mmCIF file of C-alpha atoms in Angstrom:
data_model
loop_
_atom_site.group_PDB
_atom_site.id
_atom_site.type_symbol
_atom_site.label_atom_id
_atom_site.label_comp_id
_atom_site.label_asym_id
_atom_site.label_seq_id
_atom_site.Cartn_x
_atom_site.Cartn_y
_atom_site.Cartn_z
ATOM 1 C CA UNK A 669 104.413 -94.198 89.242
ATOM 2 C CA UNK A 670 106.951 -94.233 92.060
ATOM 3 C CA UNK A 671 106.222 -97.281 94.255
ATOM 4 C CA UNK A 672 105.445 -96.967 98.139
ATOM 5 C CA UNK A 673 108.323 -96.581 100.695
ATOM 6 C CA UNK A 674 108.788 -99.714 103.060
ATOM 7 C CA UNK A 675 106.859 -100.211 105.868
ATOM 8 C CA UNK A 676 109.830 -99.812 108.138
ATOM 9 C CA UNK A 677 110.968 -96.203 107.703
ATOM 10 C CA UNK A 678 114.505 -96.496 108.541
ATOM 11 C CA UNK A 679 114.999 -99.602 106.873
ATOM 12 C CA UNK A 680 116.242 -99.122 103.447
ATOM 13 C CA UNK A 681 117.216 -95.468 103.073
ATOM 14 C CA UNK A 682 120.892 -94.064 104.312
ATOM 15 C CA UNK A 683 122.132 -90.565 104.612
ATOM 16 C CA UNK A 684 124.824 -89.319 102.320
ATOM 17 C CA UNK A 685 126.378 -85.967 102.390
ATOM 18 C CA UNK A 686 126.640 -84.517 98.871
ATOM 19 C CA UNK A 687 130.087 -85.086 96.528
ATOM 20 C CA UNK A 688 130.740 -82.734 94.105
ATOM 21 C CA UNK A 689 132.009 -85.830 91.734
ATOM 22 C CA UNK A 690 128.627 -87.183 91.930
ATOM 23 C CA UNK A 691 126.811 -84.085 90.507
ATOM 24 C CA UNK A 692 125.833 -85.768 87.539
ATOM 25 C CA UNK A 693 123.906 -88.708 89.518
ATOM 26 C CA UNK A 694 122.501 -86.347 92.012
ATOM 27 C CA UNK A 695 121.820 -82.823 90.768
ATOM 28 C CA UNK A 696 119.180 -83.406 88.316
ATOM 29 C CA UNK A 697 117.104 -84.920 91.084
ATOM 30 C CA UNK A 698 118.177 -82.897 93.803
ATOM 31 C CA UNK A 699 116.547 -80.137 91.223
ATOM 32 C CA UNK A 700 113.968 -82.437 90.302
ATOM 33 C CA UNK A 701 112.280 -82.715 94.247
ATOM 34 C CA UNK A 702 113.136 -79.390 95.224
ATOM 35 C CA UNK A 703 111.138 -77.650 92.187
ATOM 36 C CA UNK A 704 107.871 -79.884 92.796
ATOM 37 C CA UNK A 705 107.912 -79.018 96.638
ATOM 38 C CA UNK A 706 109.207 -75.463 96.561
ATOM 39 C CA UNK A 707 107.525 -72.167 94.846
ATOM 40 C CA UNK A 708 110.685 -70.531 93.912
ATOM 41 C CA UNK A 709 112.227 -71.737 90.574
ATOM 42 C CA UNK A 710 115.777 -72.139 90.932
ATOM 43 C CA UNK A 711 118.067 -72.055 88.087
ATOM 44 C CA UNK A 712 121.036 -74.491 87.673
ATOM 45 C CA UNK A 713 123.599 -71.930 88.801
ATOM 46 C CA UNK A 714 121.284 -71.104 91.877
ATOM 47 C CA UNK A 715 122.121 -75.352 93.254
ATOM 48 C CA UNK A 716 125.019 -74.783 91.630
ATOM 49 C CA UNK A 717 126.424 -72.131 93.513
ATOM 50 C CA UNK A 718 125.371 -73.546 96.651
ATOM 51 C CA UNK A 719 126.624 -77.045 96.157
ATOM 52 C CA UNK A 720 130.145 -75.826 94.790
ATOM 53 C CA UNK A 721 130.973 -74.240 97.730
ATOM 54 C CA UNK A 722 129.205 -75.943 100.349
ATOM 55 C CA UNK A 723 128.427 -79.425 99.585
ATOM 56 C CA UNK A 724 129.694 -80.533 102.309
ATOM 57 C CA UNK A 725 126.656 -78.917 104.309
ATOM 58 C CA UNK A 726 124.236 -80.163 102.253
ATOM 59 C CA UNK A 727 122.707 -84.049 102.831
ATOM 60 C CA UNK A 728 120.834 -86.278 101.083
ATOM 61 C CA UNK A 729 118.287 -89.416 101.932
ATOM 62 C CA UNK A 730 118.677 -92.175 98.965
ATOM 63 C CA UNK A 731 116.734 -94.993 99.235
ATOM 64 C CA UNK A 732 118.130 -99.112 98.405
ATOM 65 C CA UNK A 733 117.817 -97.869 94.728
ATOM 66 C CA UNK A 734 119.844 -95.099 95.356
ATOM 67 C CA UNK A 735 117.013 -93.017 94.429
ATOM 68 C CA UNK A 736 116.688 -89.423 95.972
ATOM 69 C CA UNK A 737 113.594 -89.097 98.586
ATOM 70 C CA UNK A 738 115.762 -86.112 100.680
ATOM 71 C CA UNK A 739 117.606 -83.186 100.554
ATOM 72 C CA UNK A 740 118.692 -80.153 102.848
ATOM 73 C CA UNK A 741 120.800 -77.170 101.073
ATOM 74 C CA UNK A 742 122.731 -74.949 102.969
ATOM 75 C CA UNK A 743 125.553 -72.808 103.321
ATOM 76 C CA UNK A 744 127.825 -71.356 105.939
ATOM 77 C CA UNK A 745 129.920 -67.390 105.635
ATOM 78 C CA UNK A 746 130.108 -64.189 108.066
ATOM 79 C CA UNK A 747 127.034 -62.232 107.807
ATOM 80 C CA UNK A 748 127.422 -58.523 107.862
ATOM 81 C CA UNK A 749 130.994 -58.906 108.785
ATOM 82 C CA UNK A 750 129.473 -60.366 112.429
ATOM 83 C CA UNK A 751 128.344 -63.344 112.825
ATOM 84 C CA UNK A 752 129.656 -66.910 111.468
ATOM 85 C CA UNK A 753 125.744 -67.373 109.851
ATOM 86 C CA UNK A 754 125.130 -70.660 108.560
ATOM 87 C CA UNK A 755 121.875 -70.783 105.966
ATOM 88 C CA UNK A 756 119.263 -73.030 104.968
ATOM 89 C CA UNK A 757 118.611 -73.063 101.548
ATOM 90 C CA UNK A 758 116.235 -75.839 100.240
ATOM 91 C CA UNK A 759 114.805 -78.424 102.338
ATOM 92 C CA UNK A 760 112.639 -81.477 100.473
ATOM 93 C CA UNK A 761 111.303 -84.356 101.227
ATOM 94 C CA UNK A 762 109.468 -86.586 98.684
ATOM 95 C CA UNK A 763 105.957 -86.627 99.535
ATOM 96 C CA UNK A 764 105.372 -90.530 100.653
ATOM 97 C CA UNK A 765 107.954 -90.059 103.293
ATOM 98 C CA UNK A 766 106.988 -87.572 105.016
ATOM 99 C CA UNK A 767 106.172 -87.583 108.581
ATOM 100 C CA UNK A 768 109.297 -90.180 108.916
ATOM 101 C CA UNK A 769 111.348 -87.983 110.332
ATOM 102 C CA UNK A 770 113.926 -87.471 107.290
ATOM 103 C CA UNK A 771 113.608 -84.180 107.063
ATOM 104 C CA UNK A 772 114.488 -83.521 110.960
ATOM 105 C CA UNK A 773 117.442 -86.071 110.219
ATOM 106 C CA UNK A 774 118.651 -83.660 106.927
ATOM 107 C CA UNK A 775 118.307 -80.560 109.205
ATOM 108 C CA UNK A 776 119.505 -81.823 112.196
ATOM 109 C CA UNK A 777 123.026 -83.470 109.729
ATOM 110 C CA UNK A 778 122.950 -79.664 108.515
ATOM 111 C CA UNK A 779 123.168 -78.189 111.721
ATOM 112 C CA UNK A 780 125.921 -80.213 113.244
ATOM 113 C CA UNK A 781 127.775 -80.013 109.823
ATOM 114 C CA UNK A 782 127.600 -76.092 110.751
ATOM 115 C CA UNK A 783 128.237 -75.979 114.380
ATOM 116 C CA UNK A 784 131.455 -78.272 113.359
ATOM 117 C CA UNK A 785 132.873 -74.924 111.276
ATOM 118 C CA UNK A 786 132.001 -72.672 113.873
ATOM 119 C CA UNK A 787 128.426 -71.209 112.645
ATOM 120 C CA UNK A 788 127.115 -68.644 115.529
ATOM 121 C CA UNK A 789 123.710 -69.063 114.839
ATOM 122 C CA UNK A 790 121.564 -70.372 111.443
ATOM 123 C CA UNK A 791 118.915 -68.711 109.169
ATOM 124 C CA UNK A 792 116.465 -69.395 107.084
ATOM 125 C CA UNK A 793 112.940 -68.459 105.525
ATOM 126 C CA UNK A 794 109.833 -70.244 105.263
ATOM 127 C CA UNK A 795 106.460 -69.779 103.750
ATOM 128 C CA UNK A 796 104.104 -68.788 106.672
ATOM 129 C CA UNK A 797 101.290 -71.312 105.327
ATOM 130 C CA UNK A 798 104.297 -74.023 105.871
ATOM 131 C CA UNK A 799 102.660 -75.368 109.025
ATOM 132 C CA UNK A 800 104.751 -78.607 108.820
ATOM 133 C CA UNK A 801 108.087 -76.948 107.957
ATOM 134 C CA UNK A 802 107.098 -74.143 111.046
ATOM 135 C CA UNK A 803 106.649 -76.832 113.707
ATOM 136 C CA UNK A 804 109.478 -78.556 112.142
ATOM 137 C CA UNK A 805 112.205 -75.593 112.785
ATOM 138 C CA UNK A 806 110.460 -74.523 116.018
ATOM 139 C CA UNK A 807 110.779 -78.204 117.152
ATOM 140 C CA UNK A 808 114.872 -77.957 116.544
ATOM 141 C CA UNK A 809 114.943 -74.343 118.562
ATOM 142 C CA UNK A 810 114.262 -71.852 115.681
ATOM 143 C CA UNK A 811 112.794 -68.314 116.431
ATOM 144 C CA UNK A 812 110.615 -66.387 114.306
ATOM 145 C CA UNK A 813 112.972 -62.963 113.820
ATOM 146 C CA UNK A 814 111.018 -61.446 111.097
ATOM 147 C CA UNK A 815 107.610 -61.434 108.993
ATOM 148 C CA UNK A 816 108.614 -60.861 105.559
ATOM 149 C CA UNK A 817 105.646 -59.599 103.462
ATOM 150 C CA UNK A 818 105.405 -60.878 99.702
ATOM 151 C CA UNK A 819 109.450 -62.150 99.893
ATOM 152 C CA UNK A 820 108.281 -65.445 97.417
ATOM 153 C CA UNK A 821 107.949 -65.144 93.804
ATOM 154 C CA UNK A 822 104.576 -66.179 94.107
ATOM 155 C CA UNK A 823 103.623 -63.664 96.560
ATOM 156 C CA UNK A 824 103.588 -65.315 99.681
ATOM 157 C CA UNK A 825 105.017 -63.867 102.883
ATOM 158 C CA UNK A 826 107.335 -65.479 104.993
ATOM 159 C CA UNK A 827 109.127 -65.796 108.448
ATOM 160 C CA UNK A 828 112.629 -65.452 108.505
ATOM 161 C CA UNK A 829 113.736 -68.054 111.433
ATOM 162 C CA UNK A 830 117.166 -68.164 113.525
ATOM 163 C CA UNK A 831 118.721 -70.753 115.316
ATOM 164 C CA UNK A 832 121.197 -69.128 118.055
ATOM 165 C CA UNK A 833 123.838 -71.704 118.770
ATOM 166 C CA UNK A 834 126.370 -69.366 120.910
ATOM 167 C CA UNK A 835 125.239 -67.473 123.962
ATOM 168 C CA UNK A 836 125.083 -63.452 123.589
ATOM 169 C CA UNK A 837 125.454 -63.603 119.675
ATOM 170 C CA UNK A 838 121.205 -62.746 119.601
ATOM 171 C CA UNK A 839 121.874 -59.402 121.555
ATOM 172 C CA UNK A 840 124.522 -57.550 119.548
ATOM 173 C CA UNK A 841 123.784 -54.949 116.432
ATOM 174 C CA UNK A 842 125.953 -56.139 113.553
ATOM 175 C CA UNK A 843 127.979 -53.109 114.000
ATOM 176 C CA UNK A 844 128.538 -53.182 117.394
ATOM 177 C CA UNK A 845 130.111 -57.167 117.916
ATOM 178 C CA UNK A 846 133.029 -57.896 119.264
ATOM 179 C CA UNK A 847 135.863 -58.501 116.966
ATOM 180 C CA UNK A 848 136.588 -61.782 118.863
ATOM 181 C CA UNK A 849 133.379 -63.744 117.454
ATOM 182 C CA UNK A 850 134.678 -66.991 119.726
ATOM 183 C CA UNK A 851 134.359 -64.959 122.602
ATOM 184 C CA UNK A 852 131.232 -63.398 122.387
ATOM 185 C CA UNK A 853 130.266 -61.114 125.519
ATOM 186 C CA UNK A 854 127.874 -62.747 128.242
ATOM 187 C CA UNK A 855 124.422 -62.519 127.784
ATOM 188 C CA UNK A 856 122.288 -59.758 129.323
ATOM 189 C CA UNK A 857 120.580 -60.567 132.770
ATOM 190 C CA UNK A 858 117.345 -61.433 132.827
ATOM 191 C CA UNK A 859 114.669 -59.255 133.791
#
């Protein structure tokens, strides 16, 4: 039985961003907390492939055991041959410390981590019975862009969400951008 976090939330956990050399501590539990909290089941070359190439945008919570209680996922590449789009992944949170803020820490690490290479906006999905994860995202400046119907495993639908971080990169078809992404055109006036 896992015993219960301090009383003091902040007090004896630290953020770390993920180091390929420590795969061997980390990944089974990274895998361990992301299968209990998420319906999709991941196989080792799904983390894998994510963590090989990005682990430097993916963060993790450890506690003064240096035991796992959070993790965010993500990755960052041009989407369509437009945008710079970053992507989160996985996001999990052991279950006695929630509502601590951790997991808007791990986003919010994420995000910042992207913005730093240049990301033009960031994606994601989410189950739509997710209320906490919803509010969560919404809270940070995510939009809902799309309802996707039965898109989990298990059947659920979800909402695709977007974060747009540069002005005018919301308004162009993926065909139609500028070749200059740094430089994206001004944003349409308002109505």
């Amino acid at each position: 039985m896992t015993p219960p976090p301090p009383a003091d939330p902040t007090s004896n956990i630290r953020y770390i961003r993920y180091a390929a050399a420590d795969e061997s501590t980390y990944l089974p539990s990274i895998r361990q907390l992301i299968s209990k909290d998420l319906s999709e089941p991941y196989s080792i070359y799904v983390y894998r492939y994510f963590l090989y190439q990005w682990g430097d945008l993916c963060f993790m919570t450890l506690d003064d055991n240096d035991d796992l209680i959070g993790v965010v996922v993500s990755k960052l590449e041009p989407h369509r041959g437009g945008p710079m789009r970053g992507y989160i992944a996985m996001l999990a949170v052991k279950e006695a410390y929630r509502g601590r803020g951790i997991a808007t820490k791990l986003v919010r690490m994420a995000i910042d981590a992207m913005i730093d290479q240049n990301a033009d906006e960031i994606a994601l999905e989410t189950e739509i019975t997710n209320t906490a994860a919803m509010k969560l995202y919404e809270r940070l400046g995510f939009l809902r862009s799309k309802r996707l119907h039965r898109y989990y495993l298990n059947g659920n639908t979800a909402f695709r969400l977007v974060l747009y971080l540069k002005e005018g990169i919301a308004f162009y078809p993926h065909d139609e951008r500028p070749d200059d992404q740094h430089h994206p055109l001004p944003m349409p006036p308002s109505a």
